[in-house]
Short mmCIF file of C-alpha atoms in Angstrom, two decimals:
data_model
loop_
_atom_site.label_atom_id
_atom_site.label_comp_id
_atom_site.label_asym_id
_atom_site.label_seq_id
_atom_site.Cartn_x
_atom_site.Cartn_y
_atom_site.Cartn_z
CA MET A 947 2.39 -8.07 33.93
CA ALA A 948 1.67 -6.48 30.54
CA LYS A 949 3.90 -7.50 27.68
CA GLU A 950 6.31 -4.77 26.62
CA TRP A 951 5.65 -3.26 23.20
CA ASP A 952 8.15 -4.37 20.57
CA PHE A 953 8.14 -2.69 17.14
CA ASN A 954 10.24 -5.50 15.65
CA SER A 955 7.75 -8.22 16.62
CA TYR A 956 5.27 -7.01 13.99
CA PHE A 957 7.58 -7.99 11.14
CA GLN A 958 7.18 -11.78 11.44
CA ALA A 959 4.20 -12.12 9.05
CA ILE A 960 1.78 -9.91 7.16
CA PRO A 961 -1.09 -9.36 9.62
CA VAL A 962 -4.51 -10.28 8.25
CA MET A 963 -7.06 -7.51 8.75
CA GLU A 964 -10.73 -7.11 7.96
CA THR A 965 -12.89 -4.08 7.43
CA LYS A 966 -16.61 -3.94 6.73
CA ARG A 967 -16.10 -4.86 3.05
CA LEU A 968 -12.46 -5.90 2.70
CA ILE A 969 -9.89 -8.47 3.72
CA LEU A 970 -6.27 -7.32 3.76
CA THR A 971 -3.90 -10.27 3.63
CA SER A 972 -0.62 -11.47 2.18
CA PHE A 973 -0.47 -12.31 -1.51
CA SER A 974 -0.71 -15.95 -2.58
CA ARG A 975 -0.02 -17.59 -5.92
CA ASP A 976 -3.79 -17.85 -6.51
CA ASP A 977 -4.15 -14.06 -6.19
CA MET A 978 -1.70 -13.25 -8.92
CA PRO A 979 -3.83 -13.55 -12.11
CA ASP A 980 -6.33 -10.98 -10.78
CA TYR A 981 -3.51 -8.76 -9.53
CA PHE A 982 -1.74 -8.89 -12.90
CA ASP A 983 -4.97 -7.77 -14.58
CA ILE A 984 -5.02 -4.70 -12.30
CA ILE A 985 -1.42 -3.67 -12.99
CA ARG A 986 -1.85 -4.19 -16.74
CA ASP A 987 -4.64 -1.58 -16.79
CA ASN A 988 -3.26 1.67 -18.25
CA GLU A 989 -5.76 3.76 -16.27
CA VAL A 990 -4.38 2.32 -13.03
CA LEU A 991 -0.78 2.60 -14.22
CA LYS A 992 -1.02 6.26 -15.16
CA PHE A 993 -1.12 7.18 -11.47
CA LEU A 994 1.66 4.77 -10.48
CA GLY A 995 4.52 6.46 -12.27
CA GLY A 996 4.76 4.33 -15.38
CA SER A 997 4.73 0.66 -16.05
CA ILE A 998 5.12 -1.99 -13.39
CA ALA A 999 7.08 -5.08 -14.31
CA VAL A 1000 4.76 -8.06 -14.53
CA PHE A 1001 6.65 -11.16 -13.46
CA ASP A 1002 4.04 -13.77 -14.31
CA LYS A 1003 6.44 -16.61 -15.17
CA GLU A 1004 8.65 -18.75 -12.97
CA PRO A 1005 11.02 -18.27 -11.23
CA HIS A 1006 10.04 -14.58 -11.09
CA LEU A 1007 6.59 -15.19 -9.62
CA THR A 1008 7.92 -17.27 -6.73
CA ASN A 1009 10.66 -14.73 -6.10
CA TRP A 1010 8.17 -11.82 -6.03
CA LEU A 1011 5.92 -13.65 -3.56
CA ARG A 1012 8.93 -14.51 -1.39
CA ASN A 1013 10.02 -10.87 -1.43
CA VAL A 1014 6.68 -9.30 -0.48
CA ASN A 1015 5.67 -11.98 2.03
CA ASP A 1016 9.04 -12.70 3.60
CA ARG A 1017 12.33 -11.02 2.67
CA LEU A 1018 11.25 -7.38 2.61
CA LEU A 1019 9.10 -7.87 5.68
CA ILE A 1020 11.82 -9.50 7.76
CA ARG A 1021 14.21 -6.70 6.80
CA LYS A 1022 11.56 -4.28 8.08
CA LYS A 1023 11.29 -2.60 4.68
CA VAL A 1024 7.59 -2.89 3.84
CA PHE A 1025 4.27 -4.53 4.61
CA THR A 1026 2.47 -5.46 1.38
CA TRP A 1027 -1.19 -6.41 1.61
CA CYS A 1028 -3.41 -7.90 -1.04
CA ILE A 1029 -6.80 -6.16 -0.90
CA LYS A 1030 -9.72 -8.54 -1.41
CA GLU A 1031 -13.40 -7.86 -1.56
CA LYS A 1032 -14.78 -9.70 1.47
CA GLU A 1033 -18.01 -10.88 -0.15
CA SER A 1034 -16.46 -12.40 -3.29
CA GLY A 1035 -12.83 -12.99 -2.23
CA LYS A 1036 -11.73 -11.26 -5.45
CA VAL A 1037 -8.41 -9.41 -5.50
CA ILE A 1038 -9.16 -5.72 -6.05
CA GLY A 1039 -5.86 -4.06 -5.21
CA ARG A 1040 -2.76 -3.65 -3.10
CA ILE A 1041 -1.72 -1.45 -0.21
CA ASP A 1042 1.79 -0.99 1.17
CA LEU A 1043 3.23 0.56 4.30
CA GLY A 1044 7.00 0.95 4.13
CA GLY A 1045 10.05 3.14 4.05
CA PHE A 1046 10.28 3.03 7.84
CA VAL A 1047 12.51 5.65 9.42
CA LYS A 1048 13.58 5.37 13.08
CA LYS A 1049 10.47 3.37 14.01
CA SER A 1050 8.45 6.56 13.73
CA THR A 1051 7.68 7.32 10.09
CA ALA A 1052 6.43 5.37 7.06
CA GLU A 1053 4.86 5.89 3.67
CA ILE A 1054 1.52 4.49 2.55
CA SER A 1055 0.76 3.63 -1.08
CA TYR A 1056 -2.12 1.80 -2.71
CA HIS A 1057 -3.86 1.01 -5.95
CA ILE A 1058 -7.30 -0.40 -6.69
CA ALA A 1059 -8.77 -2.07 -9.77
CA ARG A 1060 -10.59 0.47 -11.93
CA ASN A 1061 -13.91 -1.41 -11.65
CA TYR A 1062 -13.82 -0.68 -7.91
CA TRP A 1063 -13.06 3.04 -8.09
CA GLY A 1064 -15.61 5.38 -6.56
CA TYR A 1065 -17.03 3.02 -3.92
CA GLY A 1066 -14.95 4.11 -0.93
CA LEU A 1067 -12.88 0.92 -0.89
CA ALA A 1068 -9.52 2.68 -1.07
CA THR A 1069 -10.65 4.97 1.76
CA GLU A 1070 -11.60 1.90 3.81
CA ALA A 1071 -8.27 0.16 3.18
CA VAL A 1072 -6.26 3.31 3.96
CA ALA A 1073 -8.23 3.79 7.19
CA GLN A 1074 -7.36 0.25 8.32
CA ILE A 1075 -3.66 0.49 7.51
CA THR A 1076 -3.40 3.98 9.01
CA SER A 1077 -4.96 2.65 12.21
CA PHE A 1078 -2.49 -0.24 12.23
CA ALA A 1079 0.38 2.21 11.69
CA THR A 1080 -0.63 4.53 14.52
CA ASP A 1081 -2.18 2.13 17.04
CA GLU A 1082 -0.04 -0.98 16.64
CA LEU A 1083 3.27 0.22 15.20
CA ARG A 1084 2.96 3.53 17.09
CA LEU A 1085 4.25 5.54 14.16
CA LYS A 1086 4.28 9.29 14.61
CA ARG A 1087 4.01 10.15 10.91
CA ILE A 1088 2.43 8.36 7.96
CA GLN A 1089 2.79 10.05 4.60
CA GLY A 1090 1.49 9.52 1.11
CA ILE A 1091 2.88 10.91 -2.13
CA VAL A 1092 0.29 11.35 -4.86
CA ARG A 1093 0.43 12.74 -8.39
CA LYS A 1094 -1.22 16.15 -8.24
CA GLU A 1095 -3.66 15.12 -11.01
CA ASN A 1096 -4.92 12.16 -8.96
CA LEU A 1097 -7.68 14.06 -7.17
CA ALA A 1098 -9.48 10.87 -6.14
CA SER A 1099 -6.43 9.55 -4.30
CA ILE A 1100 -5.84 12.93 -2.66
CA ARG A 1101 -9.46 12.78 -1.47
CA VAL A 1102 -8.91 9.24 -0.07
CA LEU A 1103 -6.11 10.58 2.12
CA GLU A 1104 -8.09 13.67 3.11
CA LYS A 1105 -11.00 11.48 4.24
CA ASN A 1106 -8.49 9.71 6.49
CA HIS A 1107 -7.35 13.03 8.02
CA TYR A 1108 -4.09 13.36 6.11
CA ILE A 1109 -3.15 16.97 5.48
CA GLN A 1110 -1.51 18.37 2.40
CA GLU A 1111 1.97 19.59 3.27
CA GLY A 1112 3.22 20.70 -0.09
CA LEU A 1113 3.79 20.26 -3.78
CA LEU A 1114 7.04 18.74 -5.02
CA HIS A 1115 7.98 19.53 -8.60
CA TYR A 1116 9.61 17.02 -10.93
CA TYR A 1117 9.76 14.39 -8.19
CA PRO A 1118 10.90 10.82 -8.91
CA PHE A 1119 7.67 8.83 -8.93
CA GLY A 1120 7.91 5.22 -10.00
CA ARG A 1121 9.88 5.18 -13.24
CA GLU A 1122 8.95 8.74 -14.14
CA PHE A 1123 9.12 12.29 -12.79
CA HIS A 1124 5.97 14.17 -11.86
CA ASP A 1125 4.63 17.01 -9.77
CA VAL A 1126 3.33 15.35 -6.61
CA VAL A 1127 1.45 16.31 -3.50
CA ILE A 1128 2.86 15.15 -0.18
CA MET A 1129 0.25 14.43 2.45
CA ALA A 1130 0.74 13.27 6.01
CA LYS A 1131 -1.09 12.19 9.10
CA LEU A 1132 0.63 12.95 12.38
CA ASN A 1133 0.16 10.89 15.52
CA VAL A 1134 1.83 13.09 18.13
#
């Protein structure tokens, strides 16, 4: 007898996934110095809606790790993956899937270290998480919200068959307000 599908069962731990060039896994304490370097880069931050708080001292670091790897996951709020280059094991970014609504909809977000822009790595990570969202979680809608100036990120979503649904003006985006494009992939 086949085991019955259970949406809630996926929220026990961050699933480890591999692509051709990447490993998507939970964050560990050892990952944090490289990750902090990424989120301190103003070129990365300009597309994330302002500054991101860098909690690189205790007890904040332990609390952040506990939140992304445990508390927020168990509450079914968000999956947060550390993106690592498979060959070197170096942290090159982060990808999230969260904001779940009625076990059918979620939002994808991601950022990659500037040195890794332009190599298709964000496209590869988004493809893997989108597949997880549709095939495993059986979501019907995955959406991404991107600053309209971030043409590279819009292209990442387009390559993964997300369609542009509209432009939202003066939308709350991080700690700022921006014009954003909403893109979605439907699985119906």
